C-alpha positions as MATLAB code, in Angstrom:
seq = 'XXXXXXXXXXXXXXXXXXXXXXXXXXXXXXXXXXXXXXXXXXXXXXXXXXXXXXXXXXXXXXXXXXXXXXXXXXXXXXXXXXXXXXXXXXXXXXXXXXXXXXXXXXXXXXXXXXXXXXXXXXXXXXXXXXXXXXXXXXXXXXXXXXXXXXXXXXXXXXXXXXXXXXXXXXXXXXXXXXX';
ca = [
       2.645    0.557  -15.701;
       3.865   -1.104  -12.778;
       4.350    0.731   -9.561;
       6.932   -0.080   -7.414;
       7.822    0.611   -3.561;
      10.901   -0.230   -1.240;
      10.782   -0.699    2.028;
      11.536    3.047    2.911;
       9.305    4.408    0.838;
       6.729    1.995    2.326;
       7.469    3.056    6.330;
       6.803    6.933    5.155;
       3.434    6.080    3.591;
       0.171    6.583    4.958;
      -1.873    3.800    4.591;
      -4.290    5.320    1.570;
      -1.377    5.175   -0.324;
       0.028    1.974    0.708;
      -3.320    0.206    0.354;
      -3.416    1.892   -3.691;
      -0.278    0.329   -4.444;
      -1.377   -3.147   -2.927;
      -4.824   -2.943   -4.889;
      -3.349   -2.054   -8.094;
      -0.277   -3.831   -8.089;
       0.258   -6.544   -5.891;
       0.965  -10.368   -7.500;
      -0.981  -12.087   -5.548;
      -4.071  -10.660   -6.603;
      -3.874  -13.175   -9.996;
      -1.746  -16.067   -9.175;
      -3.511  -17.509   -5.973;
      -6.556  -17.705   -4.013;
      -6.512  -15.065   -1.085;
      -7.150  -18.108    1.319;
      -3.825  -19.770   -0.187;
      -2.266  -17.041    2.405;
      -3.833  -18.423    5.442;
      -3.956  -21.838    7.417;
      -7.470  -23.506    7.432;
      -9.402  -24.431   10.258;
      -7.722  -27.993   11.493;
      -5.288  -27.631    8.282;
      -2.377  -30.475    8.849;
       0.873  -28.472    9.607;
       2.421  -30.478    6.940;
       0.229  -29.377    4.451;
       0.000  -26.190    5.276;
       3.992  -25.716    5.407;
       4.107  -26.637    1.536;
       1.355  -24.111    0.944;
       2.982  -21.266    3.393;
       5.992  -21.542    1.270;
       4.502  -20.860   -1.789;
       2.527  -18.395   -0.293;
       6.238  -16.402    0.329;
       7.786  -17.500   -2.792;
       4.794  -15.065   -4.555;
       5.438  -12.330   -1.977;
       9.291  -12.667   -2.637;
       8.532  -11.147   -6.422;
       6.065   -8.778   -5.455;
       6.909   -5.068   -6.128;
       4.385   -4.232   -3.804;
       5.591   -6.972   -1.022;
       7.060   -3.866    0.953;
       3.894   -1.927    1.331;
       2.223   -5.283    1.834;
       3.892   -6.018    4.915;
       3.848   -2.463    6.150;
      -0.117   -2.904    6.096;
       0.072   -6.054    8.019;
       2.839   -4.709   10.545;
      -0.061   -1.727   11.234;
      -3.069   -3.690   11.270;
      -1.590   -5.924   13.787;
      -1.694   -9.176   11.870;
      -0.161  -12.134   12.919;
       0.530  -13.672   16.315;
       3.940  -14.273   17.718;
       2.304  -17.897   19.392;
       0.144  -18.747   15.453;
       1.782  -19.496   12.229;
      -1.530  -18.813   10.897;
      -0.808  -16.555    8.018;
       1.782  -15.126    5.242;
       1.302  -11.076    4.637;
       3.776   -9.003    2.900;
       6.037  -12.151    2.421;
       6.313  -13.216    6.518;
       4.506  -15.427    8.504;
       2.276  -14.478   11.690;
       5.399  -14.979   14.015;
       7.804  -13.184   11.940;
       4.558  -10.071   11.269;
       4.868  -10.137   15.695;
       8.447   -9.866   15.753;
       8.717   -6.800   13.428;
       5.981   -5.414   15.028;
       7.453   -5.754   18.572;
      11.248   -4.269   17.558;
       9.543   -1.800   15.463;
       6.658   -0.340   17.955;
       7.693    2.805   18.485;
       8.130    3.300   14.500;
       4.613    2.094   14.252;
       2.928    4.196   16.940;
       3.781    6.819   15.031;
       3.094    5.488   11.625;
      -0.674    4.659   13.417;
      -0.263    8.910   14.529;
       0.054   10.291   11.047;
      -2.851    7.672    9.353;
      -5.046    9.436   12.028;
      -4.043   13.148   10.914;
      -6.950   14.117    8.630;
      -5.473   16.674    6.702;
      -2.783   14.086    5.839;
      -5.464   11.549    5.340;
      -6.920   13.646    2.860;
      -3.735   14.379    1.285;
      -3.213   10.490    1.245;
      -6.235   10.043   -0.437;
      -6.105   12.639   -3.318;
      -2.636   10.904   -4.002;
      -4.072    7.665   -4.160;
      -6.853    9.070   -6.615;
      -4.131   10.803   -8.725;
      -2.213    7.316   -9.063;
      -5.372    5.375  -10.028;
      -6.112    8.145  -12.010;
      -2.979    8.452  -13.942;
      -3.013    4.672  -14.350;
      -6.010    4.745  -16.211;
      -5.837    4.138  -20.257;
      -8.570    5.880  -21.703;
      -7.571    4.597  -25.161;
      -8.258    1.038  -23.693;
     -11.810    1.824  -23.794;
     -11.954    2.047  -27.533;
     -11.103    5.613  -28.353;
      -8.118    7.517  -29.861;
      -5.101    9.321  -29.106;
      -6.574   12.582  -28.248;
     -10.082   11.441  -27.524;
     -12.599   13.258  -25.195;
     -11.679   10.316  -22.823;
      -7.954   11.872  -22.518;
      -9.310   14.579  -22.021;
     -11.318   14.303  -19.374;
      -8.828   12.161  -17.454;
      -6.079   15.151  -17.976;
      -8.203   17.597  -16.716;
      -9.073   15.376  -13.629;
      -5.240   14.876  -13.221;
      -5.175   18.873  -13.151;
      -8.059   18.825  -10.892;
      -6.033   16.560   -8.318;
      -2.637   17.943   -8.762;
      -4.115   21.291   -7.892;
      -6.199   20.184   -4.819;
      -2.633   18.131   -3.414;
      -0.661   21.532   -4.049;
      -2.833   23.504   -2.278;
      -3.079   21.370    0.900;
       0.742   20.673    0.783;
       1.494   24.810   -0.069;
      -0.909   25.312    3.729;
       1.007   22.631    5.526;
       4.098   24.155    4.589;
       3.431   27.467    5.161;
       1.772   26.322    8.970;
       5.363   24.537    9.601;
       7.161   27.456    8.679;
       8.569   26.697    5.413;
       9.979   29.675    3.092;
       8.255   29.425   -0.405;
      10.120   31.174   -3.686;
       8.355   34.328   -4.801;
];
């Protein structure tokens, strides 16, 4: 299964779930060495210009590239005066520039990583997804298996805990539930 995020759906994240989509899914992660993403020490800009492109050509297919560079823009990476780096498909100057028009976005992006209710709802989320993404059978047992098993009831398990921390969030915001 491969999971999927745009841009949107990447700026209302919280970072547990943004970082689960970049671990699980992300291209790069198989077609290059993580240092192919960022200049070496006395690297000739020449050389590194060649390598910086294909460093954005991989990002340009990613179906993660979104959530890639929403990391970057919140970890601060890149420097508007350094084309140092590629992350999430732009450079360090390019990571700067988004981050500077988009500050006010990312204050508040920063805000809600920080809440640790929503943290924790982040983080069951990102458990469900690896959990769901998980093939039992792959392991050498059968439709049906105690391995399926197990991993249903731990989807349960999760589903439940996320429902009941969503149902109190709700409820403290004001929210009318059905009967």
């Amino acid at each position: 299964m491969q999971y999927s995020m745009t841009p949107e759906q990447a700026r209302q994240s919280r970072r547990a779930v943004l970082q689960t989509a970049v671990d699980a899914t992300a291209v790069c992660t198989t077609l290059l060495d993580p240092d192919a993403f960022f200049r070496a020490d006395g690297e000739q800009q020449i050389t590194w210009q060649a390598r910086r492109a294909e460093a954005i050509r991989v990002c340009t297919g990613c179906p993660v590239r979104a959530a890639c560079e929403e990391l970057a823009l919140r970890d601060g990476a890149g420097r508007a005066d350094a084309d140092e780096m590629v992350r999430g498909g732009l450079t360090g100057p390019e990571l700067a520039a988004v981050r500077t028009r988009q500050a006010d976005r990312l204050a508040a992006a920063a805000d809600a990583d920080r809440d640790t209710e929503g943290k924790q709802l982040d983080d069951l989320t990102a458990e469900l997804q690896r959990t769901v993404l998980k093939n039992p059978d792959r392991a050498g047992g059968h439709r049906g298996s105690q391995a399926q098993a197990a991993q249903n009831t731990q989807v349960r398990l999760l589903a439940g805990q996320i429902h009941v921390i969503r149902t109190a969030r709700r409820a403290r915001a004001g929210w009318r539930t059905a009967a």
